[in-house]
């Protein structure tokens, strides 16, 4: 085991991690370590298509108040008004920062920023880049800045596998695995920032790439942090109906914003194509169930060809690769897990309830999105919260902490010896878990299904039987997926109502008063109104 000390450790190189690193380097002279388990740019962020919400003064038709109302309406009673106003007010600064960092947003022929529309937005307020390549262009610009910044050291292909939290609930660092050498390292720090993104891979149908295994949420929960609202999963209505590398290509909601309409396979309209995501997803789910089909159609043929080519070049090409020419033919689509509204409970500055541990981006839960996220609000939240967090940390000035207690030393010792006496078949376990979650804890749930999912989960936990040191990245990811599945199932069982991204067929009504749900490994579940 190697040992090191750093002032700040950021885990994850999506927009939240990269932006935190850049801001922190501007505000502080201390050393920053950025750890990422894949290549620097591989993340959910990279695949963002639709764009980022910009409530900008030039868009005179729009206002913070209108954006907040749309966010709260989509959030189905669980978005926090103050948090929404706080984040919305910071969007103008966030956009101007991104432009300063090299992101080129698309413009109108008159050289003004061009706004698009997505479901449940009352105004055109979404900025995009490269047509439908917003995430790729943001990742490219931010990662170039991080790579050339001498204050930021980067560990690529390095996975955070455990957090060092002492008996007084203070985080002192992290244990990481270098995937190329197989070596472990204990890195001490008084500020560990989780920016590890979402957990879409817990479902067999997802728009998320294979890195999205909920690692940070699982690590923080096991270390004693409170997680919030884990039952609220956003299933995107329109993923291309083909799987590639464990993930499904997204057909952005902005395609519907530009005029495409959903039809059933008989060519009939069956839903409002721009209603909130959860409603469109359920309409598709029930339509497919009733007709016994595995997809519906997204008709893009009414959008002029030149506009389709200019606005959605990547979608056009991805569909062509599957033999679908979207200029002349509708796209076969079906829902897929897309975003987790729940996560590590944090303040709007990224503080968790463990001292020294922070979370930002999709891994965190600030109560901005409530029970259902408004489209393009995630990238905005990542940037707005990262900015606040960097400010907070620079005020504290990071100093490395090395006073490990026996709880931490005991944890480290578990990674110092090998105890492999059995080699689990992780691929088949993972397949079973993901399919079970899709069938029993997916778009439409009920008590019987959720309890069956829990039985399967408990059997898989017993069969996997790797509590601490695993052999490789895939095993650690599976260990985390088991934790995430457990959190989703238990939270879903405890919420006996339907709201936003959580639909119970046995409790289809929404309770009048909305409650957040919390889970922590040293407390029992509470619903707090
Ligand atoms: P991510 O971008 O997922 O980054 C997580 C990082 O953590 C990765 O670098 C990963 O490798 C690393 N990591 C994970 N675990 C570990 C570990 N154990 N050790 C080390 N590193 C680790 N939102 C919008 O607002 N607008 C959109 O248009 C939009 N489109 C989307 C399209 C798609 C296809 C998808 C999947 C999502 C979309 N979203 C969109 C949601 C949005 O992209 C994400 O919520 C957001 O990018 C999350 O950013 P993040 O930095 O929190 O996490
Ligand atoms: C999309 O482009 O449809 C995704 C936007 C989002 O998830 O916010």
Coordinates of C-alpha atoms and ligand atoms in Angstrom, one line a residue:
X1 CA 0.0 0.0 0.0
X2 CA 1.3 3.4 -1.0
X3 CA 0.5 6.5 1.1
X4 CA 0.1 10.2 0.1
X5 CA -1.4 13.5 1.3
X6 CA -3.3 16.1 -0.7
X7 CA -5.1 19.3 0.2
X8 CA -8.1 18.5 -2.0
X9 CA -9.2 15.3 -3.6
X10 CA -11.9 15.4 -6.3
X11 CA -13.3 12.1 -7.4
X12 CA -14.7 12.2 -10.9
X13 CA -14.0 14.1 -14.1
X14 CA -17.5 14.9 -15.4
X15 CA -18.6 18.5 -15.6
X16 CA -19.0 18.7 -11.8
X17 CA -15.5 17.4 -11.0
X18 CA -13.7 19.4 -13.7
X19 CA -15.5 22.6 -12.9
X20 CA -14.8 22.2 -9.2
X21 CA -11.1 21.6 -9.9
X22 CA -10.8 24.7 -12.2
X23 CA -12.6 27.0 -9.8
X24 CA -10.6 25.7 -6.8
X25 CA -7.4 26.3 -8.6
X26 CA -8.4 29.9 -9.3
X27 CA -9.3 30.5 -5.6
X28 CA -6.6 28.6 -3.8
X29 CA -2.9 27.8 -4.1
X30 CA -3.2 24.4 -2.5
X31 CA -2.6 21.2 -4.4
X32 CA -5.6 19.4 -6.0
X33 CA -5.8 15.8 -7.0
X34 CA -8.4 14.7 -9.5
X35 CA -9.1 11.0 -9.7
X36 CA -11.1 9.4 -12.4
X37 CA -11.7 5.7 -13.0
X38 CA -11.7 5.9 -16.8
X39 CA -10.3 8.4 -19.4
X40 CA -10.6 12.0 -18.4
X41 CA -13.6 12.7 -20.6
X42 CA -15.6 9.5 -20.1
X43 CA -18.7 10.5 -18.0
X44 CA -22.4 11.1 -18.3
X45 CA -21.6 14.7 -19.0
X46 CA -19.9 13.8 -22.2
X47 CA -23.1 12.5 -23.7
X48 CA -25.4 15.4 -22.8
X49 CA -27.2 16.5 -25.9
X50 CA -30.1 18.9 -25.2
X51 CA -28.1 21.5 -23.4
X52 CA -27.9 23.7 -20.3
X53 CA -30.5 26.0 -18.9
X54 CA -29.5 29.7 -19.3
X55 CA -31.8 32.2 -17.7
X56 CA -30.1 35.2 -19.3
X57 CA -30.9 38.9 -19.3
X58 CA -30.8 39.0 -23.1
X59 CA -33.7 36.5 -23.2
X60 CA -36.2 39.2 -22.2
X61 CA -39.1 36.7 -22.5
X62 CA -37.7 34.7 -19.6
X63 CA -37.0 35.2 -15.9
X64 CA -35.6 33.4 -12.8
X65 CA -39.2 33.4 -11.4
X66 CA -40.5 31.5 -14.5
X67 CA -37.6 29.0 -14.4
X68 CA -38.2 28.4 -10.7
X69 CA -41.9 27.8 -11.3
X70 CA -41.1 25.3 -14.1
X71 CA -38.5 23.5 -11.9
X72 CA -40.9 23.3 -8.9
X73 CA -43.8 22.0 -11.1
X74 CA -41.6 19.3 -12.6
X75 CA -40.3 18.5 -9.2
X76 CA -43.8 17.4 -8.1
X77 CA -43.8 19.0 -4.6
X78 CA -40.3 18.1 -3.5
X79 CA -38.0 20.7 -5.1
X80 CA -36.9 23.3 -2.6
X81 CA -37.9 26.8 -3.8
X82 CA -34.9 28.5 -2.2
X83 CA -32.5 26.1 -3.7
X84 CA -34.2 26.5 -7.1
X85 CA -34.0 30.3 -6.9
X86 CA -30.4 30.2 -5.7
X87 CA -29.3 27.9 -8.6
X88 CA -31.4 29.7 -11.2
X89 CA -30.0 33.1 -10.2
X90 CA -26.5 31.8 -10.8
X91 CA -27.2 30.5 -14.3
X92 CA -26.1 33.7 -16.1
X93 CA -22.7 33.6 -14.3
X94 CA -22.4 29.9 -15.0
X95 CA -22.9 30.4 -18.7
X96 CA -20.5 33.3 -18.9
X97 CA -17.9 31.2 -17.1
X98 CA -18.3 28.3 -19.5
X99 CA -17.9 30.7 -22.4
X100 CA -14.8 32.1 -20.8
X101 CA -13.5 28.6 -20.4
X102 CA -13.9 27.9 -24.2
X103 CA -17.3 26.4 -24.6
X104 CA -18.9 27.7 -27.9
X105 CA -22.7 27.8 -27.6
X106 CA -24.6 27.8 -30.9
X107 CA -25.8 31.2 -32.1
X108 CA -28.5 32.5 -34.4
X109 CA -27.7 34.0 -37.8
X110 CA -27.7 37.4 -36.0
X111 CA -24.9 36.1 -33.7
X112 CA -27.1 36.0 -30.6
X113 CA -27.2 32.9 -28.3
X114 CA -29.8 30.4 -29.6
X115 CA -32.3 29.0 -27.2
X116 CA -34.2 25.7 -27.6
X117 CA -37.2 24.3 -25.9
X118 CA -37.5 21.0 -23.9
X119 CA -40.4 19.3 -22.2
X120 CA -42.1 21.2 -19.3
X121 CA -40.2 24.4 -19.9
X122 CA -42.5 27.3 -20.4
X123 CA -39.9 29.3 -22.4
X124 CA -37.1 28.6 -24.9
X125 CA -34.1 28.9 -22.5
X126 CA -31.8 26.0 -23.3
X127 CA -28.4 26.7 -24.7
X128 CA -26.7 24.0 -26.8
X129 CA -23.3 23.5 -28.5
X130 CA -22.4 21.8 -31.7
X131 CA -26.1 21.2 -32.3
X132 CA -26.6 18.1 -30.1
X133 CA -23.0 17.8 -28.7
X134 CA -23.3 20.1 -25.7
X135 CA -21.8 17.7 -23.2
X136 CA -18.9 16.6 -25.5
X137 CA -17.9 20.3 -26.1
X138 CA -18.1 21.2 -22.4
X139 CA -16.0 18.2 -21.4
X140 CA -13.5 19.0 -24.1
X141 CA -13.1 22.6 -23.1
X142 CA -12.9 21.9 -19.3
X143 CA -10.6 18.9 -19.5
X144 CA -8.2 20.8 -21.7
X145 CA -8.0 23.5 -19.0
X146 CA -7.5 20.9 -16.2
X147 CA -4.8 19.0 -18.1
X148 CA -2.8 22.2 -18.6
X149 CA -3.2 23.4 -15.0
X150 CA 0.0 22.8 -13.0
X151 CA -1.9 22.9 -9.7
X152 CA -4.1 20.0 -10.6
X153 CA -2.6 16.5 -10.6
X154 CA -4.7 13.8 -12.4
X155 CA -4.9 10.1 -11.7
X156 CA -6.6 8.5 -14.7
X157 CA -7.9 4.9 -14.7
X158 CA -7.9 5.0 -10.9
X159 CA -10.9 4.0 -8.9
X160 CA -11.9 5.3 -5.5
X161 CA -12.8 2.2 -3.5
X162 CA -13.4 3.3 0.0
X163 CA -13.6 6.5 2.1
X164 CA -11.6 6.9 5.3
X165 CA -14.1 8.1 7.8
X166 CA -13.1 8.0 11.5
X167 CA -15.2 7.2 14.6
X168 CA -16.0 10.9 15.0
X169 CA -17.6 11.0 11.5
X170 CA -14.9 13.0 9.9
X171 CA -13.6 12.1 6.4
X172 CA -9.8 11.8 6.3
X173 CA -9.2 10.6 2.8
X174 CA -9.8 7.8 0.3
X175 CA -8.4 4.5 -0.7
X176 CA -7.8 4.2 -4.5
X177 CA -7.0 1.4 -6.9
X178 CA -4.7 2.0 -9.9
X179 CA -6.5 -0.2 -12.4
X180 CA -3.3 -0.5 -14.6
X181 CA -0.9 -1.7 -11.9
X182 CA -3.3 -3.2 -9.5
X183 CA -1.7 -1.1 -6.7
X184 CA -3.7 0.5 -3.9
X185 CA -2.9 3.9 -2.4
X186 CA -4.2 5.6 0.7
X187 CA -4.5 9.3 0.1
X188 CA -5.2 11.5 3.2
X189 CA -7.0 14.8 2.8
X190 CA -9.2 17.1 4.9
X191 CA -11.5 17.7 1.9
X192 CA -12.8 14.8 -0.3
X193 CA -15.2 15.8 -3.0
X194 CA -17.4 13.2 -4.6
X195 CA -18.3 14.1 -8.2
X196 CA -18.9 10.5 -9.4
X197 CA -22.1 11.0 -11.2
X198 CA -25.2 8.8 -11.5
X199 CA -26.2 5.2 -11.3
X200 CA -28.1 4.4 -14.5
X201 CA -26.1 1.1 -14.9
X202 CA -28.2 -0.4 -12.1
X203 CA -30.9 -0.9 -14.8
X204 CA -30.6 -3.1 -17.9
X205 CA -31.9 -0.2 -20.1
X206 CA -30.1 3.0 -19.6
X207 CA -28.8 6.0 -21.5
X208 CA -25.8 6.2 -19.1
X209 CA -22.4 4.9 -20.1
X210 CA -20.8 1.9 -18.2
X211 CA -19.0 4.2 -15.7
X212 CA -22.4 5.2 -14.2
X213 CA -22.4 2.7 -11.3
X214 CA -23.3 5.0 -8.4
X215 CA -19.8 4.5 -6.8
X216 CA -19.7 7.7 -4.9
X217 CA -23.3 7.4 -3.5
X218 CA -22.5 3.8 -2.4
X219 CA -19.2 4.7 -0.8
X220 CA -20.7 7.7 1.0
X221 CA -23.7 5.7 2.3
X222 CA -21.5 2.9 3.5
X223 CA -19.3 5.4 5.3
X224 CA -22.3 6.8 7.1
X225 CA -23.5 9.7 5.0
X226 CA -27.3 10.3 4.7
X227 CA -28.7 9.7 1.2
X228 CA -32.0 11.2 0.1
X229 CA -34.8 10.4 -2.3
X230 CA -33.2 7.3 -3.9
X231 CA -36.6 6.1 -5.2
X232 CA -36.8 9.0 -7.7
X233 CA -35.3 7.8 -11.0
X234 CA -35.8 9.6 -14.2
X235 CA -36.6 7.3 -17.1
X236 CA -36.0 9.2 -20.4
X237 CA -38.9 8.6 -22.8
X238 CA -36.9 8.4 -26.0
X239 CA -33.8 6.2 -26.1
X240 CA -33.0 4.6 -29.4
X241 CA -34.3 1.1 -29.2
X242 CA -30.9 -0.6 -29.7
X243 CA -28.3 -1.4 -27.0
X244 CA -24.6 -0.9 -27.6
X245 CA -21.8 -1.4 -25.0
X246 CA -24.4 -1.7 -22.1
X247 CA -26.0 1.6 -22.9
X248 CA -28.7 3.1 -25.2
X249 CA -28.2 6.2 -27.4
X250 CA -30.3 9.1 -26.4
X251 CA -32.7 10.9 -28.8
X252 CA -32.8 14.3 -27.1
X253 CA -36.0 15.8 -25.9
X254 CA -35.0 18.9 -27.9
X255 CA -35.9 16.9 -31.0
X256 CA -39.4 17.0 -29.7
X257 CA -38.8 20.7 -28.8
X258 CA -38.1 21.3 -32.4
X259 CA -41.3 19.6 -33.6
X260 CA -40.9 15.8 -33.6
X261 CA -44.0 13.9 -32.3
X262 CA -44.5 10.6 -30.6
X263 CA -46.8 8.1 -32.4
X264 CA -47.6 4.5 -31.7
X265 CA -46.6 1.9 -34.2
X266 CA -49.9 2.3 -36.0
X267 CA -48.9 5.9 -36.6
X268 CA -51.4 7.3 -34.1
X269 CA -50.7 10.1 -31.6
X270 CA -51.2 8.9 -28.1
X271 CA -49.6 11.5 -25.7
X272 CA -48.5 15.1 -25.4
X273 CA -44.9 14.8 -26.6
X274 CA -43.7 17.8 -24.5
X275 CA -45.4 16.9 -21.2
X276 CA -43.0 16.3 -18.2
X277 CA -40.7 13.3 -18.7
X278 CA -42.3 11.0 -16.1
X279 CA -45.7 11.4 -17.8
X280 CA -44.4 10.9 -21.3
X281 CA -42.4 7.8 -20.1
X282 CA -45.4 6.2 -18.5
X283 CA -47.6 7.0 -21.5
X284 CA -45.1 5.1 -23.7
X285 CA -44.8 2.3 -21.1
X286 CA -48.5 1.6 -21.0
X287 CA -48.9 2.0 -24.8
X288 CA -46.1 -0.6 -25.4
X289 CA -47.7 -2.9 -22.8
X290 CA -51.2 -2.6 -24.3
X291 CA -50.0 -3.3 -27.8
X292 CA -47.3 -5.8 -26.8
X293 CA -44.5 -3.9 -28.6
X294 CA -41.0 -3.0 -27.4
X295 CA -41.0 0.5 -28.9
X296 CA -43.0 3.5 -30.2
X297 CA -42.1 5.9 -32.9
X298 CA -40.7 9.4 -32.8
X299 CA -41.7 11.1 -36.0
X300 CA -39.1 13.7 -37.1
X301 CA -40.2 13.9 -40.7
X302 CA -42.1 17.2 -40.2
X303 CA -38.8 19.0 -39.3
X304 CA -37.2 20.5 -42.3
X305 CA -34.2 18.5 -43.5
X306 CA -31.7 21.4 -43.3
X307 CA -32.8 22.1 -39.7
X308 CA -32.4 18.4 -38.7
X309 CA -29.0 18.3 -40.2
X310 CA -27.8 21.5 -38.5
X311 CA -29.4 20.9 -35.1
X312 CA -29.0 17.2 -34.6
X313 CA -25.9 16.0 -36.6
X314 CA -24.9 13.3 -34.1
X315 CA -28.5 11.9 -33.7
X316 CA -28.8 11.8 -37.4
X317 CA -25.5 9.9 -37.8
X318 CA -26.2 7.5 -34.9
X319 CA -29.6 6.6 -36.4
X320 CA -28.0 6.1 -39.8
X321 CA -25.6 3.7 -38.3
X322 CA -28.6 1.6 -37.4
X323 CA -30.1 2.0 -40.9
X324 CA -32.6 4.7 -39.9
X325 CA -32.7 7.8 -42.1
X326 CA -34.6 10.2 -39.8
X327 CA -35.3 12.6 -42.6
X328 CA -37.7 10.1 -44.1
X329 CA -38.4 7.6 -41.4
X330 CA -39.6 7.8 -37.7
X331 CA -37.2 6.6 -35.0
X332 CA -38.0 3.5 -32.9
X333 CA -37.7 4.6 -29.3
X334 CA -38.5 3.4 -25.8
X335 CA -37.8 4.6 -22.3
X336 CA -34.5 4.0 -20.5
X337 CA -33.1 4.9 -17.0
X338 CA -31.5 8.3 -17.4
X339 CA -30.9 10.2 -14.2
X340 CA -31.1 9.7 -10.4
X341 CA -32.8 12.6 -8.6
X342 CA -31.7 11.2 -5.3
X343 CA -28.2 11.0 -4.0
X344 CA -25.9 12.1 -1.1
X345 CA -27.8 14.7 0.9
X346 CA -26.0 18.0 0.5
X347 CA -26.5 21.7 1.0
X348 CA -26.4 23.9 -2.0
X349 CA -22.6 24.3 -1.3
X350 CA -22.0 20.6 -1.5
X351 CA -21.7 19.9 2.2
X352 CA -22.7 16.4 3.4
X353 CA -23.4 15.3 7.0
X354 CA -19.8 13.9 7.2
X355 CA -17.2 16.5 8.1
X356 CA -14.6 16.8 5.3
X357 CA -16.8 15.0 2.8
X358 CA -18.5 17.0 0.0
X359 CA -20.6 16.0 -3.0
X360 CA -21.4 17.8 -6.2
X361 CA -23.3 16.9 -9.4
X362 CA -25.5 13.9 -10.0
X363 CA -24.1 12.1 -7.0
X364 CA -25.4 14.7 -4.7
X365 CA -29.0 15.7 -3.8
X366 CA -29.5 19.4 -3.1
X367 CA -33.3 19.2 -3.4
X368 CA -33.2 21.2 -6.6
X369 CA -34.8 18.5 -8.8
X370 CA -37.3 17.2 -6.2
X371 CA -39.1 14.1 -7.5
X372 CA -38.5 14.8 -11.2
X373 CA -35.8 16.8 -12.9
X374 CA -36.6 19.5 -15.4
X375 CA -34.6 18.9 -18.6
X376 CA -31.2 20.6 -18.9
X377 CA -31.2 21.5 -15.2
X378 CA -28.6 19.0 -14.3
X379 CA -25.6 20.6 -16.1
X380 CA -26.7 23.9 -14.5
X381 CA -26.8 22.4 -11.0
X382 CA -23.4 20.8 -11.5
X383 CA -21.8 24.2 -12.4
X384 CA -23.7 26.3 -9.8
X385 CA -23.0 24.0 -6.9
X386 CA -19.3 23.4 -7.9
X387 CA -18.8 27.1 -7.9
X388 CA -20.2 27.5 -4.4
X389 CA -18.3 24.5 -3.1
X390 CA -15.0 25.8 -4.5
X391 CA -15.7 29.1 -2.7
X392 CA -16.4 27.3 0.5
X393 CA -13.3 25.1 0.3
X394 CA -11.0 28.0 -0.5
X395 CA -12.3 29.9 2.5
X396 CA -11.4 26.9 4.7
X397 CA -8.0 26.3 3.0
X398 CA -7.2 22.7 2.6
X399 CA -4.7 21.1 4.8
X400 CA -3.8 17.4 4.8
X401 CA -4.9 15.5 7.8
X402 CA -3.0 12.4 8.9
X403 CA -4.4 11.6 12.3
X404 CA -6.0 8.3 11.4
X405 CA -7.8 6.5 14.3
X406 CA -8.1 2.8 14.7
X407 CA -11.3 2.6 12.7
X408 CA -9.4 4.0 9.7
X409 CA -6.4 1.9 10.3
X410 CA -8.5 -1.2 10.5
X411 CA -10.2 -0.3 7.2
X412 CA -6.8 0.2 5.5
X413 CA -5.5 -3.1 6.8
X414 CA -8.4 -4.9 5.0
X415 CA -6.9 -3.7 1.7
X416 CA -3.4 -4.8 2.6
X417 CA -4.1 -8.5 2.5
X418 CA -5.7 -10.6 -0.2
X419 CA -8.6 -12.8 0.8
X420 CA -9.7 -14.3 -2.5
X421 CA -10.8 -17.8 -1.9
X422 CA -13.6 -17.7 -4.5
X423 CA -14.1 -16.0 -7.9
X424 CA -17.6 -14.7 -8.4
X425 CA -19.1 -14.6 -11.9
X426 CA -19.7 -10.8 -11.8
X427 CA -21.0 -10.5 -15.4
X428 CA -23.8 -12.9 -14.8
X429 CA -24.6 -11.5 -11.4
X430 CA -24.7 -8.0 -12.9
X431 CA -27.0 -9.1 -15.7
X432 CA -29.4 -10.6 -13.2
X433 CA -29.4 -7.5 -11.0
X434 CA -29.9 -5.1 -13.8
X435 CA -32.8 -7.1 -15.4
X436 CA -34.4 -7.5 -12.0
X437 CA -34.2 -3.8 -11.3
X438 CA -35.7 -3.0 -14.7
X439 CA -38.6 -5.4 -14.2
X440 CA -39.4 -4.9 -10.6
X441 CA -38.1 -1.5 -9.6
X442 CA -38.4 0.3 -12.9
X443 CA -40.9 2.7 -14.4
X444 CA -44.0 1.1 -12.8
X445 CA -43.5 -0.6 -9.4
X446 CA -45.6 -2.3 -6.8
X447 CA -45.0 -3.9 -3.4
X448 CA -45.0 -7.5 -4.6
X449 CA -42.4 -6.8 -7.3
X450 CA -40.2 -4.7 -5.0
X451 CA -40.2 -7.4 -2.4
X452 CA -39.2 -10.0 -5.1
X453 CA -36.5 -7.7 -6.2
X454 CA -35.2 -7.5 -2.6
X455 CA -35.1 -11.3 -2.4
X456 CA -33.0 -11.5 -5.6
X457 CA -30.8 -8.7 -4.3
X458 CA -30.2 -10.5 -1.0
X459 CA -29.3 -13.7 -2.7
X460 CA -26.9 -11.9 -5.1
X461 CA -25.3 -10.2 -2.1
X462 CA -24.7 -13.6 -0.4
X463 CA -23.4 -15.2 -3.6
X464 CA -21.1 -12.3 -4.4
X465 CA -19.8 -12.2 -0.8
X466 CA -17.1 -9.5 -1.3
X467 CA -17.5 -7.0 1.6
X468 CA -14.1 -5.3 1.3
X469 CA -11.2 -6.0 -1.0
X470 CA -12.3 -7.1 -4.4
X471 CA -10.1 -8.2 -7.3
X472 CA -10.8 -5.5 -9.9
X473 CA -12.8 -2.5 -11.0
X474 CA -15.8 -4.6 -12.2
X475 CA -16.1 -6.3 -8.8
X476 CA -16.0 -2.9 -7.0
X477 CA -18.6 -1.6 -9.4
X478 CA -20.8 -4.5 -8.8
X479 CA -20.4 -4.1 -5.0
X480 CA -21.6 -0.5 -5.5
X481 CA -24.5 -1.5 -7.7
X482 CA -25.7 -3.9 -5.0
X483 CA -25.8 -1.0 -2.5
X484 CA -27.5 1.3 -5.0
X485 CA -30.2 -1.3 -5.8
X486 CA -30.7 -1.8 -2.1
X487 CA -31.2 1.9 -1.5
X488 CA -33.6 2.3 -4.5
X489 CA -35.7 -0.8 -3.5
X490 CA -36.0 0.1 0.2
X491 CA -36.9 3.8 -0.6
X492 CA -39.4 2.7 -3.2
X493 CA -41.0 0.3 -0.7
X494 CA -41.3 2.9 1.9
X495 CA -42.9 5.5 -0.3
X496 CA -46.5 4.4 -0.5
X497 CA -47.7 7.0 -3.1
X498 CA -46.8 7.9 -6.6
X499 CA -44.9 11.1 -7.3
X500 CA -42.6 12.3 -10.1
X501 CA -40.1 9.5 -11.0
X502 CA -41.6 7.0 -8.6
X503 CA -44.8 5.4 -9.8
X504 CA -46.5 2.7 -7.6
X505 CA -49.3 0.8 -9.4
X506 CA -50.6 -0.2 -6.0
X507 CA -50.5 3.4 -4.7
X508 CA -51.2 5.5 -7.8
X509 CA -52.3 8.7 -5.9
X510 CA -50.0 11.5 -4.8
X511 CA -50.2 12.4 -1.1
X512 CA -51.2 16.0 -0.4
X513 CA -48.0 16.7 1.5
X514 CA -44.7 15.9 -0.1
X515 CA -42.0 14.3 2.1
X516 CA -38.4 13.7 1.3
X517 CA -37.0 10.2 2.2
X518 CA -33.7 9.6 3.9
X519 CA -31.5 6.6 4.4
X520 CA -28.5 6.3 6.5
X521 CA -26.7 3.1 7.5
X522 CA -26.8 3.9 11.1
X523 CA -30.5 5.1 11.2
X524 CA -33.7 3.6 10.0
X525 CA -35.5 5.2 7.1
X526 CA -37.4 8.3 7.9
X527 CA -39.8 10.4 5.8
X528 CA -39.6 14.0 6.9
X529 CA -42.2 16.4 5.8
Ligands
LIG1 P1 -20.5 12.5 -14.6 O1 -20.5 13.4 -15.8 O2 -21.2 11.2 -14.8 O3 -19.0 12.2 -14.2 C1 -18.7 11.2 -13.2 C2 -17.2 11.0 -13.2 O4 -16.9 10.2 -12.1 C3 -16.7 10.2 -14.4 O5 -15.5 10.8 -14.8 C4 -16.5 8.8 -13.8 O6 -15.5 8.1 -14.5 C5 -16.0 9.2 -12.4 N1 -16.1 8.1 -11.4 C6 -17.3 7.4 -11.1 N2 -17.0 6.6 -10.1 C7 -15.7 6.7 -9.8 C8 -14.8 6.1 -8.8 N3 -15.2 5.1 -8.0 N4 -13.5 6.5 -8.8 C9 -13.0 7.4 -9.7 N5 -13.8 8.0 -10.6 C10 -15.1 7.7 -10.6 N6 -28.3 17.0 -18.3 C11 -28.5 18.3 -18.7 O7 -28.6 19.2 -17.9 N7 -28.6 18.5 -20.1 C12 -28.6 17.6 -21.0 O8 -28.7 17.8 -22.2 C13 -28.3 16.2 -20.6 N8 -28.3 15.2 -21.5 C14 -27.9 14.0 -21.1 C15 -27.7 13.0 -22.0 C16 -27.3 11.7 -21.6 C17 -27.1 10.6 -22.6 C18 -27.1 11.4 -20.3 C19 -26.6 10.1 -19.8 C20 -27.3 12.4 -19.3 C21 -27.7 13.7 -19.7 N9 -27.9 14.7 -18.8 C22 -28.2 16.0 -19.2 C23 -27.6 14.5 -17.4 C24 -26.2 15.1 -17.1 O9 -25.4 14.8 -18.3 C25 -25.6 14.5 -15.9 O10 -26.4 14.5 -14.8 C26 -24.3 15.3 -15.5 O11 -23.5 15.4 -16.6 C27 -23.6 14.6 -14.4 O12 -22.3 15.2 -14.2 P2 -21.4 14.7 -13.1 O13 -20.1 15.5 -13.2 O14 -22.1 14.8 -11.8 O15 -21.1 13.2 -13.4
LIG2 C1 -32.1 15.4 -23.6 O1 -31.4 16.0 -24.4 O2 -33.2 15.0 -23.8 C2 -31.6 15.2 -22.2 C3 -31.6 16.5 -21.5 C4 -31.5 16.2 -20.0 O3 -31.4 15.1 -19.6 O4 -31.5 17.2 -19.3

